[in-house]
PDB file of C-alpha atoms in Angstrom:
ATOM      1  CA  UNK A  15      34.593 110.322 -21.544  1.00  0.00           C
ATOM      2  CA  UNK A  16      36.196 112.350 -19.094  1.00  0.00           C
ATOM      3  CA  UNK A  17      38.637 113.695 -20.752  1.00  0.00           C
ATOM      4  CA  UNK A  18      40.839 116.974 -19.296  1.00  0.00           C
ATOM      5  CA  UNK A  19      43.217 118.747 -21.304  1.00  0.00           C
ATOM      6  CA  UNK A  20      45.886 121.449 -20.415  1.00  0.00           C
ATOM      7  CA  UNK A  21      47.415 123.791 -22.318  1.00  0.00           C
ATOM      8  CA  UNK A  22      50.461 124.538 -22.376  1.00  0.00           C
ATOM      9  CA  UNK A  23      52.445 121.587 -22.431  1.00  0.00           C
ATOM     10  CA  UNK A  24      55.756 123.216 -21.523  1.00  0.00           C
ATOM     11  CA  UNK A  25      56.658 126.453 -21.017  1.00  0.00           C
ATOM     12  CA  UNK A  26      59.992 128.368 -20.868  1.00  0.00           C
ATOM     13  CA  UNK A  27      60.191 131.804 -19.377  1.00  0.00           C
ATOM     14  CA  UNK A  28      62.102 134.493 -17.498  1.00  0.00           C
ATOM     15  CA  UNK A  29      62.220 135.181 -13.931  1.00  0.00           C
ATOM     16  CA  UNK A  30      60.100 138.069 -13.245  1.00  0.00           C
ATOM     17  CA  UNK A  31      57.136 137.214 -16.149  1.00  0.00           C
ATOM     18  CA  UNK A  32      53.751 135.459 -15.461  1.00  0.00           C
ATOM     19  CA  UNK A  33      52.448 132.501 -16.841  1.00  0.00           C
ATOM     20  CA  UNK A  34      48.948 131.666 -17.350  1.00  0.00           C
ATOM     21  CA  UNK A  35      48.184 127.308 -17.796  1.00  0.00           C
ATOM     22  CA  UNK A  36      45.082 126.747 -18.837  1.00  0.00           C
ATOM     23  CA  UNK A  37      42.696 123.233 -17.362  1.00  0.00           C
ATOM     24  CA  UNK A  38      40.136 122.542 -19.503  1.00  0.00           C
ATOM     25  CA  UNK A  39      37.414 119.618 -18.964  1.00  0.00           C
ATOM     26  CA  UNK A  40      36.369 118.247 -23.112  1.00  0.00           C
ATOM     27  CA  UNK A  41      33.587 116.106 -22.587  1.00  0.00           C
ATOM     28  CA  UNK A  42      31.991 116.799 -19.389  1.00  0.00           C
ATOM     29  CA  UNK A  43      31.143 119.574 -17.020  1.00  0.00           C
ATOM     30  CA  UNK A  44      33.570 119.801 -14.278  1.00  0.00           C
ATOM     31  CA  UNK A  45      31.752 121.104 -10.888  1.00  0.00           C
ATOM     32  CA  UNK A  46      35.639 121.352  -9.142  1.00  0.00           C
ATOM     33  CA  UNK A  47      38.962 121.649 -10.338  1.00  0.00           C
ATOM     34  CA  UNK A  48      42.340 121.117  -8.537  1.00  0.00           C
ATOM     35  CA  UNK A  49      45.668 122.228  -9.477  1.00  0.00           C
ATOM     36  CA  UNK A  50      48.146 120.247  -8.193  1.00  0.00           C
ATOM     37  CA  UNK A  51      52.183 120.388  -7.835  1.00  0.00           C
ATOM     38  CA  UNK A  52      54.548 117.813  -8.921  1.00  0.00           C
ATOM     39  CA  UNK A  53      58.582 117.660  -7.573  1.00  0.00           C
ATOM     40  CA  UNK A  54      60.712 114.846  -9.827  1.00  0.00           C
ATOM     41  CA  UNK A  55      60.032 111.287  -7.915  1.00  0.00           C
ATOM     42  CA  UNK A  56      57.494 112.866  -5.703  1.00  0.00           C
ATOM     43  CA  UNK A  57      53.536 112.711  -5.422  1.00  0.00           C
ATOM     44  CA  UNK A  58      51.198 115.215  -6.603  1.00  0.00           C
ATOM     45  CA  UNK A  59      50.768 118.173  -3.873  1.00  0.00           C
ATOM     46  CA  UNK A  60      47.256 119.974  -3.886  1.00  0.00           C
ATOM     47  CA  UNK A  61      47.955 123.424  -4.548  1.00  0.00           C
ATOM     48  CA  UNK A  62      43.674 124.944  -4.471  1.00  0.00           C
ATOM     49  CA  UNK A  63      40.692 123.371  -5.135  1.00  0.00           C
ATOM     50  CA  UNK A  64      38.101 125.683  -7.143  1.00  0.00           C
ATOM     51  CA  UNK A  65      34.442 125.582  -7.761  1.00  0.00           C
ATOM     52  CA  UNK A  66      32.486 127.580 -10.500  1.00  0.00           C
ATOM     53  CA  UNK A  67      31.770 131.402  -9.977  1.00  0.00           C
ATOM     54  CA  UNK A  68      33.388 131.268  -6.725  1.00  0.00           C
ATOM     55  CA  UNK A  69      36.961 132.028  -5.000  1.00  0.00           C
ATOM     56  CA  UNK A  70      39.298 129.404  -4.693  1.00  0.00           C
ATOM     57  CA  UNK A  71      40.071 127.472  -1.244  1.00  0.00           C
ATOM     58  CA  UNK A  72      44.411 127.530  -1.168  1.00  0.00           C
ATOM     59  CA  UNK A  73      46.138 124.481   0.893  1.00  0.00           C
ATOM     60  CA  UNK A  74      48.044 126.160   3.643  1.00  0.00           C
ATOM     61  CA  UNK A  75      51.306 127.219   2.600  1.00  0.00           C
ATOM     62  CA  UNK A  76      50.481 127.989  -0.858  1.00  0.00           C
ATOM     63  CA  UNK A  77      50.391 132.224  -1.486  1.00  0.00           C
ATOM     64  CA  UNK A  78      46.802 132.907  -3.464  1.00  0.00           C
ATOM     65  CA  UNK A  79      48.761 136.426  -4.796  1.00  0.00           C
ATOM     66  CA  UNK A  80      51.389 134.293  -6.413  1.00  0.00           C
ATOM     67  CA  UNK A  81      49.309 131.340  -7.508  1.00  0.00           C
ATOM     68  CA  UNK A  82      46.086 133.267  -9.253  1.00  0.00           C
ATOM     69  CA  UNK A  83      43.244 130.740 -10.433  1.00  0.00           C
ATOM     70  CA  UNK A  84      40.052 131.462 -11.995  1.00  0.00           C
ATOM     71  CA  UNK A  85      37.701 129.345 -13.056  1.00  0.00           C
ATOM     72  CA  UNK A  86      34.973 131.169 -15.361  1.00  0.00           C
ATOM     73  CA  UNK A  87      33.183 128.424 -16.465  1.00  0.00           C
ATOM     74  CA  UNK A  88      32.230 124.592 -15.772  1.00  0.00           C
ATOM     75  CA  UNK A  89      35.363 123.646 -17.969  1.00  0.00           C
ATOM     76  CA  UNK A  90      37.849 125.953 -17.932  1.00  0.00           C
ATOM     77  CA  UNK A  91      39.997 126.839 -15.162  1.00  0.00           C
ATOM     78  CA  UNK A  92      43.243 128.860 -15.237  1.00  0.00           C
ATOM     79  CA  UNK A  93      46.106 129.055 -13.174  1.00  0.00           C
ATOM     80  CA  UNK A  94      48.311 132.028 -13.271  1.00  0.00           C
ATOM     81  CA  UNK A  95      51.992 132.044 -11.981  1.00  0.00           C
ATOM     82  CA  UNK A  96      52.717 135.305 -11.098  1.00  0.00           C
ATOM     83  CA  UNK A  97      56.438 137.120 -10.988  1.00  0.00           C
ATOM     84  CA  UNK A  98      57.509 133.891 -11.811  1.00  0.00           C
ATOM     85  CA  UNK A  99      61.318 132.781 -10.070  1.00  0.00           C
ATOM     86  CA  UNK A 100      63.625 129.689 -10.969  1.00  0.00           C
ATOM     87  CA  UNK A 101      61.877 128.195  -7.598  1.00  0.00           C
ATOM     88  CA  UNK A 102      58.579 127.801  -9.214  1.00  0.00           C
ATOM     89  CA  UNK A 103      59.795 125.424 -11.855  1.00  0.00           C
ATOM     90  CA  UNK A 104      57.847 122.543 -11.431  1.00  0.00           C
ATOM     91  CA  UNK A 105      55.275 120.186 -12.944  1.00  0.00           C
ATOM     92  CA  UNK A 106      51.560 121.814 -12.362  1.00  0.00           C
ATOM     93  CA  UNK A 107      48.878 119.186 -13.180  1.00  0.00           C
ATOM     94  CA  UNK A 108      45.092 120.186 -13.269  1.00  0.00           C
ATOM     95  CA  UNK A 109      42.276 117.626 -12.285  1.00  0.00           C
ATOM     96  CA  UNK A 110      38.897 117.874 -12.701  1.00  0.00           C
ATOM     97  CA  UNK A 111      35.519 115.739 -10.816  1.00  0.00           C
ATOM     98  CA  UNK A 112      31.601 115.889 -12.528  1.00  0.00           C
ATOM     99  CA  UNK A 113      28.388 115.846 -10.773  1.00  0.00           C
ATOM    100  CA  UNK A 114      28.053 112.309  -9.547  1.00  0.00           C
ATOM    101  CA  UNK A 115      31.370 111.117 -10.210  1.00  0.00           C
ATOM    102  CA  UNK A 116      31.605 110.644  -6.492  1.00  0.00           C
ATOM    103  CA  UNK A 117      35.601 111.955  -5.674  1.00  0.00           C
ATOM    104  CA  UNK A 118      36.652 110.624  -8.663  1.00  0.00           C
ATOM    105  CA  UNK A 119      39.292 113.519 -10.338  1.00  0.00           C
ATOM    106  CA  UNK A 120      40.421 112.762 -13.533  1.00  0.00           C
ATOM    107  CA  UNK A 121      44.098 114.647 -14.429  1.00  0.00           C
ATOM    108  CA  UNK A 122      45.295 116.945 -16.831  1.00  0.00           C
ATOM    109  CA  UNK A 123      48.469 116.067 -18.871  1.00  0.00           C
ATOM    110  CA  UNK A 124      50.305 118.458 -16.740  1.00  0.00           C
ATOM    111  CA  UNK A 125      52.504 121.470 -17.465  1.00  0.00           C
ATOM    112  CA  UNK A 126      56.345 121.825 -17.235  1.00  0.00           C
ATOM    113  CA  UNK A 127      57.156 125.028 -16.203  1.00  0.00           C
ATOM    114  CA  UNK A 128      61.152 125.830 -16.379  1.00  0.00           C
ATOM    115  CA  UNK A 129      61.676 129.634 -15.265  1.00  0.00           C
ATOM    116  CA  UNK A 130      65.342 130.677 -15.933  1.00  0.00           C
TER     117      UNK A 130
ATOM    118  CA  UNK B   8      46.220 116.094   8.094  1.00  0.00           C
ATOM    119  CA  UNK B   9      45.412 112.415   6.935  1.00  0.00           C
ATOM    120  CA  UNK B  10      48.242 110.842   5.497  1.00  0.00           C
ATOM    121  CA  UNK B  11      48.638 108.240   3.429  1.00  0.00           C
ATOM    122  CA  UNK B  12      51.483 105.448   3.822  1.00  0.00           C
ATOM    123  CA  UNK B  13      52.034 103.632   0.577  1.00  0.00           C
ATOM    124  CA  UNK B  14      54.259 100.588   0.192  1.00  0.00           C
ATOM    125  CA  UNK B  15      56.448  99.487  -1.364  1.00  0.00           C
ATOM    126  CA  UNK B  16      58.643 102.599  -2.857  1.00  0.00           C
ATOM    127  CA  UNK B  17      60.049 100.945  -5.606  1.00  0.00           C
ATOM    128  CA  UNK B  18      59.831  97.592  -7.382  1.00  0.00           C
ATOM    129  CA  UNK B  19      61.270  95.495  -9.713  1.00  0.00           C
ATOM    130  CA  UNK B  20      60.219  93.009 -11.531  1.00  0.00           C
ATOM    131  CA  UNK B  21      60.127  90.278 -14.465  1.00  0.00           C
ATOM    132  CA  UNK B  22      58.100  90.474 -17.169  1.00  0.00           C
ATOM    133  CA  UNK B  23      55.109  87.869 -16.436  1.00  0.00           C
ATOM    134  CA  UNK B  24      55.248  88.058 -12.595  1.00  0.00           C
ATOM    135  CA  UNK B  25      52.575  89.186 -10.427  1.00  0.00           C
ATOM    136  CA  UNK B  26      52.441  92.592  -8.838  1.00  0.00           C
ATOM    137  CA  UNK B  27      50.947  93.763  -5.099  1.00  0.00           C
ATOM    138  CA  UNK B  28      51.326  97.063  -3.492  1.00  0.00           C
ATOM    139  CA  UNK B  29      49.329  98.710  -0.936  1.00  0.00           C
ATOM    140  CA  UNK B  30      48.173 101.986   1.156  1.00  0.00           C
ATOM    141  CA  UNK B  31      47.041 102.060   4.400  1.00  0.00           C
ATOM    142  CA  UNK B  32      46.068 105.425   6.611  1.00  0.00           C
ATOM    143  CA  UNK B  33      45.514 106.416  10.171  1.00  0.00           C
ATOM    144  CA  UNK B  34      42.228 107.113   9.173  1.00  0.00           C
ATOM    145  CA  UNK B  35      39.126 106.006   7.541  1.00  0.00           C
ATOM    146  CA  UNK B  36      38.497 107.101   4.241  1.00  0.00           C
ATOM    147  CA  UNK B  37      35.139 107.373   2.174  1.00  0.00           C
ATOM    148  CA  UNK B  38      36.910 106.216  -1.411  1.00  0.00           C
ATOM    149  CA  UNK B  39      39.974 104.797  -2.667  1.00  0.00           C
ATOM    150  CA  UNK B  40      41.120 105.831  -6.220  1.00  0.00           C
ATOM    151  CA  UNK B  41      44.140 103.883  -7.781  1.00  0.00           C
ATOM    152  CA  UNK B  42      45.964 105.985 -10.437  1.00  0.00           C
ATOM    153  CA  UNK B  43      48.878 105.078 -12.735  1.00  0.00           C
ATOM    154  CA  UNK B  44      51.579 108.134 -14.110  1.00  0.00           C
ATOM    155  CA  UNK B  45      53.394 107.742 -16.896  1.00  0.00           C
ATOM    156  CA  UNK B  46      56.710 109.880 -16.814  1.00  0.00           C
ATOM    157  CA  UNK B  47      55.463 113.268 -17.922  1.00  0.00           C
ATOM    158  CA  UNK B  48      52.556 112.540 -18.017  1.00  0.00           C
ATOM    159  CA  UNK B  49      49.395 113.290 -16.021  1.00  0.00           C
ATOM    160  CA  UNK B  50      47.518 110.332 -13.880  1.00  0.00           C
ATOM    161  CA  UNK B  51      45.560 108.164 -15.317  1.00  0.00           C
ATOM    162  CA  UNK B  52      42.709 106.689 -12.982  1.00  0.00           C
ATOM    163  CA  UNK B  53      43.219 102.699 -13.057  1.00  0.00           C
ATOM    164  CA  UNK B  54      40.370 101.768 -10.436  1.00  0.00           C
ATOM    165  CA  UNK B  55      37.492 103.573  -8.266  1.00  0.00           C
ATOM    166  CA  UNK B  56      36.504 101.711  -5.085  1.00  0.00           C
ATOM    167  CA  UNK B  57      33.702 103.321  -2.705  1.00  0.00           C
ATOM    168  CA  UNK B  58      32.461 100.478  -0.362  1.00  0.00           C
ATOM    169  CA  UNK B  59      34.341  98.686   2.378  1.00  0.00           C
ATOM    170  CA  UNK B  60      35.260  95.111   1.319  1.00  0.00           C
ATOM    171  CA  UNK B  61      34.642  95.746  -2.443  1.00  0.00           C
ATOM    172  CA  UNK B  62      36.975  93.857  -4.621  1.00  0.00           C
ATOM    173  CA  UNK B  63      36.994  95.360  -8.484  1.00  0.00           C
ATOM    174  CA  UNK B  64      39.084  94.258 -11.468  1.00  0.00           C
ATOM    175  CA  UNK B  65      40.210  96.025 -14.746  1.00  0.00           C
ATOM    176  CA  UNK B  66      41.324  94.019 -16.977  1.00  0.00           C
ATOM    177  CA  UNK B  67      44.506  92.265 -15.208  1.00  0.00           C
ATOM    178  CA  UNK B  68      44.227  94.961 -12.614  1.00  0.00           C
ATOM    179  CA  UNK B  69      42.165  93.972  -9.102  1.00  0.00           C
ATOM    180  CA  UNK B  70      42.014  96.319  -6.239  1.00  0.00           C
ATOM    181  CA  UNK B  71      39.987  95.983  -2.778  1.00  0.00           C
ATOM    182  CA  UNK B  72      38.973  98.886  -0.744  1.00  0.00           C
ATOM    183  CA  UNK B  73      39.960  97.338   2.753  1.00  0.00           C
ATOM    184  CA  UNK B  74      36.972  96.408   5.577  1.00  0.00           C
ATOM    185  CA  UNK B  75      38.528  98.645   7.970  1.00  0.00           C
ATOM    186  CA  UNK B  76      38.183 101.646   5.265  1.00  0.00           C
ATOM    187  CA  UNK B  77      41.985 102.581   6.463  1.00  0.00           C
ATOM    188  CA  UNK B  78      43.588 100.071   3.882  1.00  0.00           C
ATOM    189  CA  UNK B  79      43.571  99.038   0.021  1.00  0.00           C
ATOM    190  CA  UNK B  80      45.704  97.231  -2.311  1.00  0.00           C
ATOM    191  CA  UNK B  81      46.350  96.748  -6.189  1.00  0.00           C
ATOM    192  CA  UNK B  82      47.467  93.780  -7.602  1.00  0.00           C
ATOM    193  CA  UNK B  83      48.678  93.494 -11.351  1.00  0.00           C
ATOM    194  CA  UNK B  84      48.551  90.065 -12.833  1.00  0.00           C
ATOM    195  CA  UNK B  85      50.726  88.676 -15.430  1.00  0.00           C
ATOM    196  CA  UNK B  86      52.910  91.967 -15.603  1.00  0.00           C
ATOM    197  CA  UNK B  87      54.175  93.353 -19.055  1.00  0.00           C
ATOM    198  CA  UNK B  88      56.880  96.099 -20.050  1.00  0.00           C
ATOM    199  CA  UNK B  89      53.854  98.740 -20.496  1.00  0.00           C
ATOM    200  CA  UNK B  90      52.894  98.349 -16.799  1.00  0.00           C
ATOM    201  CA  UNK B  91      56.126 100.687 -16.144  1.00  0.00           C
ATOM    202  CA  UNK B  92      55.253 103.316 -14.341  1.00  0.00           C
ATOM    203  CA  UNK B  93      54.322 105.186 -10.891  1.00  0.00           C
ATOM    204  CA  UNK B  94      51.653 104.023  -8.916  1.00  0.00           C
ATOM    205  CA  UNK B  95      49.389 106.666  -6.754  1.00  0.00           C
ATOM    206  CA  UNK B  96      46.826 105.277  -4.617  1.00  0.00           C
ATOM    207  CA  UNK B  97      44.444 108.205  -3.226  1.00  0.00           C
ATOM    208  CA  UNK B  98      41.883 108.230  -0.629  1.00  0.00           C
ATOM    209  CA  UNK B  99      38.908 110.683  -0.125  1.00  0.00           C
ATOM    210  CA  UNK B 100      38.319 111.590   3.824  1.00  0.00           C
ATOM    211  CA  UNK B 101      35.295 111.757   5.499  1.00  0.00           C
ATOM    212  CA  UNK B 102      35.435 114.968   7.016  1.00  0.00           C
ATOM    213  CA  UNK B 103      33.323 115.725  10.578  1.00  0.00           C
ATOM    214  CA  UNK B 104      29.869 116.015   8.550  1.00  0.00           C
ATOM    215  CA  UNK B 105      30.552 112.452   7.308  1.00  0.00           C
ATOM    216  CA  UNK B 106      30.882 113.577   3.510  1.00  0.00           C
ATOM    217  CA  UNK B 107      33.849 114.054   1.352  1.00  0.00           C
ATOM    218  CA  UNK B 108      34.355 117.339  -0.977  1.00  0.00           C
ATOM    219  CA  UNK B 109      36.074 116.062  -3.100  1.00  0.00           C
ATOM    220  CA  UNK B 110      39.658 116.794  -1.868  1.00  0.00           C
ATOM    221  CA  UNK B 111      42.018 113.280  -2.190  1.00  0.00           C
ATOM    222  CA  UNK B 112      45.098 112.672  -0.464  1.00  0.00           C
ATOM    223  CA  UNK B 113      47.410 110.663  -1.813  1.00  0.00           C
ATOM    224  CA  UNK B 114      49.902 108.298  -1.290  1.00  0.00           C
ATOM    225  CA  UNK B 115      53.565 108.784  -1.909  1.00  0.00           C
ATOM    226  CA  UNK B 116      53.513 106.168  -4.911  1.00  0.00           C
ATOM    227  CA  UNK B 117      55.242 102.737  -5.831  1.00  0.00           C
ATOM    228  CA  UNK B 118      57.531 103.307  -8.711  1.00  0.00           C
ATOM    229  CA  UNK B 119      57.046  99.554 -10.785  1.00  0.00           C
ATOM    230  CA  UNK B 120      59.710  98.507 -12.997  1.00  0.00           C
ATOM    231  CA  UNK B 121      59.157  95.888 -15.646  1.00  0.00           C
ATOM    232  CA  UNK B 122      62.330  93.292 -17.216  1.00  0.00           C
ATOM    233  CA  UNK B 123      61.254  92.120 -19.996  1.00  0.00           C
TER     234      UNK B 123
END
């Protein structure tokens, strides 16, 4: 169990277009989700944390209007790259913790976004 | 913020030797996660430790959450080419109410490389 998908895989787009990546939790019911940023060689950088029905809580430094995440239900959560630019290229990686799981996250596959 | 100071960077190794690495943190934290990332891939959670002094294996993996709560380590027995990889250790915070939400920080990782 625990099992978290993402979807895309990889994406290729334009400078100027949005992207949505989707987080998805298959087997259990994820009460938070993170979204996380990965730089080549680097560790994972928190980007938000969201919770069910509610507004998510952005790690300072990180613009909510250019990073929009909504999470609808108790597995899905969506991150949306807005106005995309060649600087947001990264590797975004979703993670998701159940009820009792006790700060355990288990990770997404991640996303490689390349804007050109 | 609580940081996180993992050690070493980088290793590398033959194929059949033992393998230690370790974090350590200014302050105490309420859970130590060990993760494993496969290039491209998203983390994979190795080990979950949530008591002071506890000592837990998986498989040839071992990993003690320190008495102090600022410290942990990994050790890999017997190494093999698979264990390639970067190595995240991750701590949960006790913030002033003396719970954790959730959030992790996490070390910088120890990049492991295998000879065969």
């Amino acid at each position: 169990g625990a099992v978290v998908s993402q979807h895309p895989s990889r994406v290729i787009c334009k400078s100027g277009t949005s992207v949505k990546i989707e987080c998805r939790s298959l087997d259990f019911q994820a009460t938070t989700m993170f979204w996380y940023r990965q730089f080549p060689k680097q560790s994972l950088m928190l980007m938000a944390t969201s919770n069910e029905g509610s507004k998510a809580t952005y790690e300072q430094g990180v613009e909510k209007d250019k990073f929009l995440i909504n999470h609808a239900s108790l597995t899905l959560s969506t991150l949306t790259v807005t106005s995309a630019h060649p600087e947001d290229s990264s590797f975004y990686i979703c993670s998701a913790s159940r009820l009792g799981s006790y700060n355990e996250q288990f990770f997404g596959p991640g996303t490689r976004l390349t804007v050109l | 913020g609580q940081q996180l100071n993992q050690s070493p960077q980088s290793m590398f190794i033959q194929e059949g030797e033992d393998v230690s690495m370790n974090c350590t943190s200014s302050s105490i934290f309420n859970t130590w996660l060990w993760y494993k990332q496969d290039p491209g891939e998203g983390p994979v959670l190795l080990i979950a430790l949530y008591k002071a002094g506890e000592l837990t294996s998986n498989g040839r993996l071992t990993a003690q959450f320190g008495t102090t709560r600022k410290d942990s380590f990994l050790n890999i027995s017997a190494s093999i080419p698979s264990d390639v990889g970067i190595y995240f250790c991750a701590g949960a915070p006790i913030n002033a109410g003396g719970t954790s939400y959730g959030k992790l920080t996490f070390g910088q990782g120890t990049i492991l490389t295998v000879h065969p």
